[in-house]
Short mmCIF file of C-alpha atoms in Angstrom, two decimals:
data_model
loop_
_atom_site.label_atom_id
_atom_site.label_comp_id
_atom_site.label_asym_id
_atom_site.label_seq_id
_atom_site.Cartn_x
_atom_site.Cartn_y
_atom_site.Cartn_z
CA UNK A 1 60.41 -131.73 47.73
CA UNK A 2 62.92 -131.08 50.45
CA UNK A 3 62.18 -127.07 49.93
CA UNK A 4 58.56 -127.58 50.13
CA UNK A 5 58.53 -129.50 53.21
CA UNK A 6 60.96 -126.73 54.98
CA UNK A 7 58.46 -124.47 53.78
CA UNK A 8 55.58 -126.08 54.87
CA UNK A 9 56.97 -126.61 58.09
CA UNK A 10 58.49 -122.95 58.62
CA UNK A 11 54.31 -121.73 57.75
CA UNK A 12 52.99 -124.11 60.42
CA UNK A 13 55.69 -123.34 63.38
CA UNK A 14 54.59 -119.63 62.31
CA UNK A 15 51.08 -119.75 62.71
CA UNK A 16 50.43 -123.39 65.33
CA UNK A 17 53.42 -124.55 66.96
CA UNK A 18 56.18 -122.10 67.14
CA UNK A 19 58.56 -124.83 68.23
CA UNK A 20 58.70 -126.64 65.00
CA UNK A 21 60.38 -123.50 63.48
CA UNK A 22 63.75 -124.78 64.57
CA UNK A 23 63.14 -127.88 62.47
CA UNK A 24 63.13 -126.16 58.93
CA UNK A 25 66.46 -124.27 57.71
CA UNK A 26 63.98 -121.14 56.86
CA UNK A 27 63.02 -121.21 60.17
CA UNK A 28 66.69 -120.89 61.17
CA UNK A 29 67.20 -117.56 58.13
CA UNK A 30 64.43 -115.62 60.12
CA UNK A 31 65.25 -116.20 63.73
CA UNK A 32 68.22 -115.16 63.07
CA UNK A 33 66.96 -111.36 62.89
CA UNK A 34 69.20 -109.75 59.91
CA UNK A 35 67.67 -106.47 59.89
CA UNK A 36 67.05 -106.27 63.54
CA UNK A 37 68.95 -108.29 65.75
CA UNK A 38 71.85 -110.01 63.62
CA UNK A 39 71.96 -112.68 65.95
CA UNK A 40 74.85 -114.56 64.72
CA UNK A 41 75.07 -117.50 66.91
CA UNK A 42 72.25 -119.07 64.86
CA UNK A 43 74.91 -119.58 61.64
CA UNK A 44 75.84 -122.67 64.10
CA UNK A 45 73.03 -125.05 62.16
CA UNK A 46 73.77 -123.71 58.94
CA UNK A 47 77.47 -124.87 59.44
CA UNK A 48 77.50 -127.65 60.69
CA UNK A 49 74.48 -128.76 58.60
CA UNK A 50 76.59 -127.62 55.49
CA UNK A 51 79.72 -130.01 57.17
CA UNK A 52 77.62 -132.91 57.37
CA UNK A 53 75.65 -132.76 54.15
CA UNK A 54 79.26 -132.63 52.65
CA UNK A 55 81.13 -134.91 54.26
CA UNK A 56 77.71 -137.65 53.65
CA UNK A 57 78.05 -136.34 49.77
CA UNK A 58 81.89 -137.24 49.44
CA UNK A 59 81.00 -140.82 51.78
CA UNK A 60 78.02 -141.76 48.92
CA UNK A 61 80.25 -140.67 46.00
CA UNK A 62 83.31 -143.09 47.28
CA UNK A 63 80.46 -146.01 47.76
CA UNK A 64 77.60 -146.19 45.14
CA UNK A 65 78.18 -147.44 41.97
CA UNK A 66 76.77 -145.13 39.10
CA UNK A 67 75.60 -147.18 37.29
CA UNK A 68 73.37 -148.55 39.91
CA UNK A 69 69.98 -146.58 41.26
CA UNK A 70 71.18 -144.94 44.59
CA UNK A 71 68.65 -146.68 46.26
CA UNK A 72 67.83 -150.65 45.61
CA UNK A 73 64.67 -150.49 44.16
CA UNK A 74 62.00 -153.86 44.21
CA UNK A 75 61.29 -155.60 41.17
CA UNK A 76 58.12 -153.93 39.26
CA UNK A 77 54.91 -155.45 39.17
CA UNK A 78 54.06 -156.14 35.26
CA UNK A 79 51.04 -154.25 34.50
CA UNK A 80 47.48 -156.21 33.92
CA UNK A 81 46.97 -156.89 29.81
CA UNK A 82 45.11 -154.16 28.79
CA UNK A 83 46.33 -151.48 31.51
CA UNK A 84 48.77 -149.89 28.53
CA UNK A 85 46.33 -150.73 25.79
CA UNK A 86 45.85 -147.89 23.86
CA UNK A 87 47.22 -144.30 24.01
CA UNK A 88 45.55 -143.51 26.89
CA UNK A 89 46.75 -146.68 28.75
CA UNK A 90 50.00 -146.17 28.00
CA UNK A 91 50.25 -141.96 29.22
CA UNK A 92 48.40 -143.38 32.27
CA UNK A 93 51.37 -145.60 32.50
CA UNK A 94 53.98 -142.62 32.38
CA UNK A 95 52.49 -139.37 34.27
CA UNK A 96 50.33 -141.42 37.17
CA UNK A 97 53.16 -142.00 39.55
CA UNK A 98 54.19 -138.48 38.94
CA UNK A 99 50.71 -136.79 39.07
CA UNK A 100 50.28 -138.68 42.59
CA UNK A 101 53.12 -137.24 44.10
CA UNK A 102 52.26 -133.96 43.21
CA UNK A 103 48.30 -134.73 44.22
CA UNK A 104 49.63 -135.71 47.95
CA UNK A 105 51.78 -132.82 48.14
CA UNK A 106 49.48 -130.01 46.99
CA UNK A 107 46.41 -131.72 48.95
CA UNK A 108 48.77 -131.50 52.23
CA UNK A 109 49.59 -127.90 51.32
CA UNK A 110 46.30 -126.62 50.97
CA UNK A 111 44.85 -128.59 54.42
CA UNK A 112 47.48 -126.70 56.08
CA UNK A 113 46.64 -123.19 54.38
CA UNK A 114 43.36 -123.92 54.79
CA UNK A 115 43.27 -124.45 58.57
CA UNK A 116 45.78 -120.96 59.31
CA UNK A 117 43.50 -118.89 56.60
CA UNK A 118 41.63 -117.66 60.46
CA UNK A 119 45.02 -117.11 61.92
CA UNK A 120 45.70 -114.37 59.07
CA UNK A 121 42.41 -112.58 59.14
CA UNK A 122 42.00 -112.61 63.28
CA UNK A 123 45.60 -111.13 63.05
CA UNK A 124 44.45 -107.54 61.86
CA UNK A 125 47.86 -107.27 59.81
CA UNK A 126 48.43 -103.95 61.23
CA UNK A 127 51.00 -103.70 59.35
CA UNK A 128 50.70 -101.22 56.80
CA UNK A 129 53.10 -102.58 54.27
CA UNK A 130 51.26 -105.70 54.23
CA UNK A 131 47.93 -104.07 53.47
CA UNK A 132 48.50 -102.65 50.25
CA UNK A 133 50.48 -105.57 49.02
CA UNK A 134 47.29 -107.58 49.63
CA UNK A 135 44.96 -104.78 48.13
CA UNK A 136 46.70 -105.87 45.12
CA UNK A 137 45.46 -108.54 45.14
CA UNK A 138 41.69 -108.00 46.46
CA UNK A 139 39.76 -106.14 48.62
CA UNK A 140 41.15 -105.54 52.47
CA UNK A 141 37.89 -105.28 53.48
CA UNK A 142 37.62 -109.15 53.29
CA UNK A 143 40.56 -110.41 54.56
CA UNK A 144 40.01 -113.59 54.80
CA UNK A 145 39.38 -114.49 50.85
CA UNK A 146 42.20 -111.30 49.65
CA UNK A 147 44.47 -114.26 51.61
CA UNK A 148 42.53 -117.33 50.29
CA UNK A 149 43.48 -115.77 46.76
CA UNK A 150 47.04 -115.12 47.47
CA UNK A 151 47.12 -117.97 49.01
CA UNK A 152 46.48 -120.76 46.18
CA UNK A 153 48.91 -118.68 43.79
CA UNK A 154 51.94 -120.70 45.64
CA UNK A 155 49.57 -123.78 44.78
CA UNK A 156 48.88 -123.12 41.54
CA UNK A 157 52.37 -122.36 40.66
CA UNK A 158 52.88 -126.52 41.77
CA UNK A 159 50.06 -127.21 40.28
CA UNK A 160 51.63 -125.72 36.79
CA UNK A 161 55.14 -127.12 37.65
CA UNK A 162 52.81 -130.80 37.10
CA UNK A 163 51.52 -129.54 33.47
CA UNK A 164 55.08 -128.81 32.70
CA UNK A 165 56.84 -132.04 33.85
CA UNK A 166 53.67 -133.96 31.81
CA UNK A 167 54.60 -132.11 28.78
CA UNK A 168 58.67 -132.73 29.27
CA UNK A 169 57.77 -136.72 29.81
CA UNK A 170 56.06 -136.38 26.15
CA UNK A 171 59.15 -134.80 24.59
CA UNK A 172 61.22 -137.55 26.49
CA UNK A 173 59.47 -140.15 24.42
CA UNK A 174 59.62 -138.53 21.94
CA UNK A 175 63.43 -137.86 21.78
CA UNK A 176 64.01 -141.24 22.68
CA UNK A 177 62.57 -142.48 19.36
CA UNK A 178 60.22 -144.48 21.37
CA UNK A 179 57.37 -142.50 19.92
CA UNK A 180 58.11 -144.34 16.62
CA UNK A 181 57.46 -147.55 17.74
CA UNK A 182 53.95 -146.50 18.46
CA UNK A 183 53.15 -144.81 15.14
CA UNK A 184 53.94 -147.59 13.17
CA UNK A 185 51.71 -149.77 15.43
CA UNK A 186 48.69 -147.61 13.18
CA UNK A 187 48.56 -144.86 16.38
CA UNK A 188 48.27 -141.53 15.04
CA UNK A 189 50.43 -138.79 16.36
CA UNK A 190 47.26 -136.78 17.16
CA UNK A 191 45.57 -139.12 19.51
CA UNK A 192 49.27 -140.07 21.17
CA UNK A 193 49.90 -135.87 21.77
CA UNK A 194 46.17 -135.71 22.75
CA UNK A 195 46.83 -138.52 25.29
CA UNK A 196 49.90 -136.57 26.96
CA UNK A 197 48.25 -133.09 26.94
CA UNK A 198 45.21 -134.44 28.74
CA UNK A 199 47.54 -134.74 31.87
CA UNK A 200 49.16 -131.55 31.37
CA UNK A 201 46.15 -129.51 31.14
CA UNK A 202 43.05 -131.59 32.70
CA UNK A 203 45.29 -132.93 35.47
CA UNK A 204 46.61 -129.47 36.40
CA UNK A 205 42.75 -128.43 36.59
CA UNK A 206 42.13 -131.36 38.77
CA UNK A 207 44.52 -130.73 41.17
CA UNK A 208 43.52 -127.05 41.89
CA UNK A 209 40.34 -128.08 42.10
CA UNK A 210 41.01 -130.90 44.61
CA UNK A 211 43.25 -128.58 46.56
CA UNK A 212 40.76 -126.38 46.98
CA UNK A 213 37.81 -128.89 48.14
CA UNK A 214 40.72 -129.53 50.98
CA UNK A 215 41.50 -126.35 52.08
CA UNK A 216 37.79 -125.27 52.27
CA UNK A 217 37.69 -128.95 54.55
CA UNK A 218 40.30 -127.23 56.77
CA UNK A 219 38.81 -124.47 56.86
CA UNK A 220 35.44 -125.45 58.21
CA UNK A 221 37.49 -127.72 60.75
CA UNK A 222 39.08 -124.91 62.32
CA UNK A 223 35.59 -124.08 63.27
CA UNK A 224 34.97 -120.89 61.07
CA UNK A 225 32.49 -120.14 59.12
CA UNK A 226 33.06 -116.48 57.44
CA UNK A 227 34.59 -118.49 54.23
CA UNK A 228 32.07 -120.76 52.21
CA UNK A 229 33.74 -123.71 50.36
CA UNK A 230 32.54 -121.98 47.06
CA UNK A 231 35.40 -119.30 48.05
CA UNK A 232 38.38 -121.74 48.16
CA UNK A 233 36.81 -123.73 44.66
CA UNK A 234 36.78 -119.93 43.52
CA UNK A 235 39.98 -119.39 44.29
CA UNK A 236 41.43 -122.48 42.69
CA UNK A 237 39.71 -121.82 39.47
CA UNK A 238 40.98 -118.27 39.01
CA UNK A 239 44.58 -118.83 39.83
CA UNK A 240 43.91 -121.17 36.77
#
């Protein structure tokens, strides 16, 4: 989470506000110019962000108890009778706090993509270099969707990472022997693998597809119009 928000923040400075740069530890790594201007001065962060991560690490080791949660967390609302009922109930129970995170996290990543997708085509990329990397991909002749498409591969790869947590949540029940419990309760092993794998694969196709209804809502924000919202949908559903 911490990497994605210093990413996210890096891609905005770089295409909005410049200034915000300076708040993300990539934005640090490329102003400090290694294969043009080594400016060294700008290791200053890096140290004494290092120093102070460490000396908090060895302060929290000395004072939390481990057998404690690290932070004090409030007493869990039991669920409604009937909200676990069932197999489906009961994944619901397991992946939705999960599958939320990673729906407000995607969801903010695509609204920003989706309102700098202008920013990349307006800027030409004259550089060569870049070109044929994105001809790769599509045609350079459209600029604007070539970058749409590269675009939602970074969201798609978080949108995976969700299928794959799903399915390790299934094999933590089921190492846990908890799994057992259920299939003597008449539940067939079937329905409860069904129940699991209809997060890992539905809700990864949900979340692409819901990332790209937002970026195609940034997108017409910004005020341009030479991307449709069928475009971003498209794109979501081929990175797929």
């Amino acid at each position: 989470a911490a990497l994605a928000a210093a990413f996210a923040i890096r891609a905005f400075g770089d295409v909005r506000a410049p200034a915000l740069r300076w708040f993300s530890p990539l934005g640090w790594c490329g102003a400090m110019r290694p294969f043009a201007g080594d400016r060294w001065s700008l290791l200053t962060p890096f140290v004494t962000a290092a120093i102070i991560l460490i000396v908090l690490a060895f302060r929290c080791q000395e004072l939390r108890d481990f057998s404690a949660p690290a932070f004090s967390l409030p007493v869990p609302n039991l669920p409604r009778r009937g909200s676990v009922a069932g197999a489906a109930g009961l994944s619901r129970r397991l992946h939705q706090g999960a599958f939320a995170g990673w729906l407000v996290g995607l969801t903010a990543y695509a609204l920003l993509l989706g309102s700098a997708i202008h920013l990349i085509g307006s800027s030409g990329f004259s550089s060569p270099a870049v070109r044929r990397v994105l001809a790769e991909y599509g045609s350079i002749t459209h600029i604007d969707i070539t970058a749409i498409g590269v675009a939602y591969i970074a969201i798609g790869m978080g949108a995976t990472a969700c299928g794959v947590s799903a399915i390790l949540v299934m094999h933590g029940e089921e190492a846990s022997g908890r799994v057992d419990a259920l299939l003597t309760s008449g539940l067939s092993r079937t329905r409860w693998i069904a129940s699991h794998l209809n997060w890992a694969f539905v809700g990864t196709g949900l979340l692409m597809l819901i990332a790209g209804a937002a970026g195609a809502l940034a997108y017409s924000l910004s005020g341009d119009s030479a991307v449709g919202t069928g475009d971003f949908i498209a794109a979501a559903i081929r990175t797929l």
